[in-house]
PDB file of C-alpha atoms in Angstrom:
ATOM      1  CA  UNK A   1     -77.819 -61.155 154.991  1.00 83.00           C
ATOM      2  CA  UNK A   2     -76.452 -59.580 152.160  1.00 86.00           C
ATOM      3  CA  UNK A   3     -78.387 -58.746 149.693  1.00 92.00           C
ATOM      4  CA  UNK A   4     -78.122 -56.657 146.245  1.00 94.00           C
ATOM      5  CA  UNK A   5     -81.544 -56.391 144.056  1.00 95.00           C
ATOM      6  CA  UNK A   6     -81.690 -54.679 140.748  1.00 97.00           C
ATOM      7  CA  UNK A   7     -84.074 -52.914 138.825  1.00 97.00           C
ATOM      8  CA  UNK A   8     -85.139 -51.053 135.883  1.00 98.00           C
ATOM      9  CA  UNK A   9     -84.006 -52.299 132.926  1.00 98.00           C
ATOM     10  CA  UNK A  10     -85.639 -53.324 130.329  1.00 98.00           C
ATOM     11  CA  UNK A  11     -86.496 -52.993 126.012  1.00 98.00           C
ATOM     12  CA  UNK A  12     -85.643 -49.424 124.922  1.00 98.00           C
ATOM     13  CA  UNK A  13     -84.657 -48.174 121.501  1.00 98.00           C
ATOM     14  CA  UNK A  14     -81.580 -46.585 120.597  1.00 98.00           C
ATOM     15  CA  UNK A  15     -81.258 -43.211 121.750  1.00 98.00           C
ATOM     16  CA  UNK A  16     -83.630 -43.630 125.040  1.00 98.00           C
ATOM     17  CA  UNK A  17     -83.174 -43.638 128.957  1.00 98.00           C
ATOM     18  CA  UNK A  18     -83.559 -46.100 131.469  1.00 98.00           C
ATOM     19  CA  UNK A  19     -82.718 -45.412 135.151  1.00 98.00           C
ATOM     20  CA  UNK A  20     -81.991 -48.445 136.925  1.00 98.00           C
ATOM     21  CA  UNK A  21     -81.883 -48.809 141.056  1.00 98.00           C
ATOM     22  CA  UNK A  22     -79.918 -51.301 143.228  1.00 96.00           C
ATOM     23  CA  UNK A  23     -81.307 -51.633 146.724  1.00 95.00           C
ATOM     24  CA  UNK A  24     -78.812 -53.181 149.264  1.00 92.00           C
ATOM     25  CA  UNK A  25     -79.184 -54.608 152.607  1.00 91.00           C
ATOM     26  CA  UNK A  26     -77.242 -56.034 155.262  1.00 83.00           C
ATOM     27  CA  UNK A  27     -74.298 -53.927 154.232  1.00 78.00           C
ATOM     28  CA  UNK A  28     -73.253 -51.148 156.136  1.00 77.00           C
ATOM     29  CA  UNK A  29     -73.977 -49.078 152.410  1.00 85.00           C
ATOM     30  CA  UNK A  30     -72.177 -45.813 153.344  1.00 87.00           C
ATOM     31  CA  UNK A  31     -68.935 -46.724 154.117  1.00 88.00           C
ATOM     32  CA  UNK A  32     -68.663 -49.224 150.587  1.00 91.00           C
ATOM     33  CA  UNK A  33     -67.672 -47.818 147.381  1.00 95.00           C
ATOM     34  CA  UNK A  34     -70.247 -49.320 144.739  1.00 96.00           C
ATOM     35  CA  UNK A  35     -70.338 -50.077 141.152  1.00 97.00           C
ATOM     36  CA  UNK A  36     -72.091 -50.895 138.389  1.00 98.00           C
ATOM     37  CA  UNK A  37     -71.137 -53.628 136.180  1.00 97.00           C
ATOM     38  CA  UNK A  38     -72.547 -55.319 133.083  1.00 98.00           C
ATOM     39  CA  UNK A  39     -72.051 -58.579 131.400  1.00 97.00           C
ATOM     40  CA  UNK A  40     -73.119 -59.059 127.736  1.00 95.00           C
ATOM     41  CA  UNK A  41     -73.614 -62.823 126.200  1.00 89.00           C
ATOM     42  CA  UNK A  42     -70.399 -64.858 125.802  1.00 90.00           C
ATOM     43  CA  UNK A  43     -68.302 -61.785 127.177  1.00 94.00           C
ATOM     44  CA  UNK A  44     -66.595 -60.866 130.577  1.00 95.00           C
ATOM     45  CA  UNK A  45     -68.500 -58.616 133.052  1.00 95.00           C
ATOM     46  CA  UNK A  46     -67.314 -55.441 132.978  1.00 96.00           C
ATOM     47  CA  UNK A  47     -67.433 -52.347 134.810  1.00 97.00           C
ATOM     48  CA  UNK A  48     -69.086 -49.425 133.340  1.00 98.00           C
ATOM     49  CA  UNK A  49     -69.510 -46.870 136.879  1.00 98.00           C
ATOM     50  CA  UNK A  50     -68.407 -46.297 139.991  1.00 98.00           C
ATOM     51  CA  UNK A  51     -68.996 -44.442 143.321  1.00 97.00           C
ATOM     52  CA  UNK A  52     -66.671 -43.531 145.909  1.00 96.00           C
ATOM     53  CA  UNK A  53     -68.135 -43.585 149.363  1.00 93.00           C
ATOM     54  CA  UNK A  54     -67.857 -39.563 149.557  1.00 92.00           C
ATOM     55  CA  UNK A  55     -69.319 -39.118 146.053  1.00 95.00           C
ATOM     56  CA  UNK A  56     -66.476 -39.036 143.742  1.00 97.00           C
ATOM     57  CA  UNK A  57     -67.504 -40.954 140.049  1.00 98.00           C
ATOM     58  CA  UNK A  58     -65.545 -42.736 137.311  1.00 98.00           C
ATOM     59  CA  UNK A  59     -67.070 -44.259 134.085  1.00 98.00           C
ATOM     60  CA  UNK A  60     -65.798 -46.408 131.151  1.00 98.00           C
ATOM     61  CA  UNK A  61     -64.767 -44.697 128.465  1.00 98.00           C
ATOM     62  CA  UNK A  62     -67.520 -46.283 126.603  1.00 97.00           C
ATOM     63  CA  UNK A  63     -70.646 -44.893 128.624  1.00 98.00           C
ATOM     64  CA  UNK A  64     -68.705 -41.698 129.427  1.00 98.00           C
ATOM     65  CA  UNK A  65     -71.284 -38.551 129.212  1.00 98.00           C
ATOM     66  CA  UNK A  66     -74.567 -40.757 128.451  1.00 98.00           C
ATOM     67  CA  UNK A  67     -74.541 -42.797 132.456  1.00 98.00           C
ATOM     68  CA  UNK A  68     -74.302 -40.861 135.358  1.00 98.00           C
ATOM     69  CA  UNK A  69     -74.110 -42.933 138.771  1.00 98.00           C
ATOM     70  CA  UNK A  70     -75.634 -41.714 142.328  1.00 98.00           C
ATOM     71  CA  UNK A  71     -76.095 -42.847 145.488  1.00 96.00           C
ATOM     72  CA  UNK A  72     -78.536 -42.110 148.255  1.00 95.00           C
ATOM     73  CA  UNK A  73     -76.926 -43.614 151.564  1.00 93.00           C
ATOM     74  CA  UNK A  74     -80.614 -42.813 153.036  1.00 92.00           C
ATOM     75  CA  UNK A  75     -81.808 -45.223 151.453  1.00 95.00           C
ATOM     76  CA  UNK A  76     -79.135 -47.684 151.179  1.00 94.00           C
ATOM     77  CA  UNK A  77     -79.833 -47.493 147.213  1.00 96.00           C
ATOM     78  CA  UNK A  78     -77.800 -46.856 144.027  1.00 97.00           C
ATOM     79  CA  UNK A  79     -78.589 -45.536 140.941  1.00 98.00           C
ATOM     80  CA  UNK A  80     -77.654 -45.570 137.082  1.00 98.00           C
ATOM     81  CA  UNK A  81     -78.845 -43.375 134.818  1.00 98.00           C
ATOM     82  CA  UNK A  82     -78.782 -44.393 131.470  1.00 98.00           C
ATOM     83  CA  UNK A  83     -79.115 -41.980 128.284  1.00 98.00           C
ATOM     84  CA  UNK A  84     -78.494 -41.757 124.898  1.00 98.00           C
ATOM     85  CA  UNK A  85     -78.571 -45.040 125.127  1.00 98.00           C
ATOM     86  CA  UNK A  86     -76.834 -47.638 122.150  1.00 98.00           C
ATOM     87  CA  UNK A  87     -77.194 -51.316 120.694  1.00 97.00           C
ATOM     88  CA  UNK A  88     -73.830 -51.744 122.336  1.00 96.00           C
ATOM     89  CA  UNK A  89     -74.724 -51.154 126.074  1.00 98.00           C
ATOM     90  CA  UNK A  90     -77.134 -53.813 125.330  1.00 98.00           C
ATOM     91  CA  UNK A  91     -76.188 -56.443 128.861  1.00 98.00           C
ATOM     92  CA  UNK A  92     -77.087 -57.638 131.947  1.00 98.00           C
ATOM     93  CA  UNK A  93     -76.320 -54.867 134.714  1.00 98.00           C
ATOM     94  CA  UNK A  94     -75.219 -55.761 138.129  1.00 97.00           C
ATOM     95  CA  UNK A  95     -74.503 -53.747 141.327  1.00 96.00           C
ATOM     96  CA  UNK A  96     -72.001 -54.622 144.062  1.00 95.00           C
ATOM     97  CA  UNK A  97     -69.362 -53.260 146.471  1.00 94.00           C
ATOM     98  CA  UNK A  98     -66.731 -51.556 144.249  1.00 94.00           C
ATOM     99  CA  UNK A  99     -63.741 -51.632 144.126  1.00 93.00           C
ATOM    100  CA  UNK A 100     -63.683 -55.118 145.486  1.00 89.00           C
ATOM    101  CA  UNK A 101     -67.044 -56.626 144.908  1.00 89.00           C
ATOM    102  CA  UNK A 102     -68.707 -59.406 147.048  1.00 84.00           C
ATOM    103  CA  UNK A 103     -68.296 -62.814 145.259  1.00 84.00           C
ATOM    104  CA  UNK A 104     -71.319 -64.463 146.935  1.00 84.00           C
ATOM    105  CA  UNK A 105     -73.945 -61.683 145.884  1.00 84.00           C
ATOM    106  CA  UNK A 106     -73.718 -61.141 142.236  1.00 88.00           C
ATOM    107  CA  UNK A 107     -77.591 -61.579 141.676  1.00 84.00           C
ATOM    108  CA  UNK A 108     -79.117 -62.236 139.019  1.00 91.00           C
ATOM    109  CA  UNK A 109     -78.961 -58.206 137.565  1.00 97.00           C
ATOM    110  CA  UNK A 110     -81.286 -56.044 135.409  1.00 98.00           C
ATOM    111  CA  UNK A 111     -80.810 -57.222 131.545  1.00 98.00           C
ATOM    112  CA  UNK A 112     -80.989 -54.234 129.410  1.00 98.00           C
ATOM    113  CA  UNK A 113     -81.800 -54.497 125.575  1.00 98.00           C
ATOM    114  CA  UNK A 114     -81.092 -51.384 123.432  1.00 98.00           C
ATOM    115  CA  UNK A 115     -82.898 -52.551 119.821  1.00 97.00           C
ATOM    116  CA  UNK A 116     -85.127 -51.088 117.229  1.00 93.00           C
TER     117      UNK A 116
END
């Protein structure tokens, strides 16, 4: 069965950094693009970063220059390095296939709170 397990979130001060990890199992990870998504309370889930199976990346304007997505196909893992965090980055962060997420495999995500 497909499993996507996010980890690495927490409470950080503005300007701080976190690295999120997403461990995938049950899929042929290397052939799929992957994305990091986030959802703030009361708001729609949004894509913040994506990476193709070949390693090309793209970012939402709000995080360009601050976040870096990467993948390690040997470990079936995608990462999101988040630097210079801002309060508006506060959300629950999820990983899933990109561009077409697996609808049954949105997990609980990992919460990120940026606050003084």
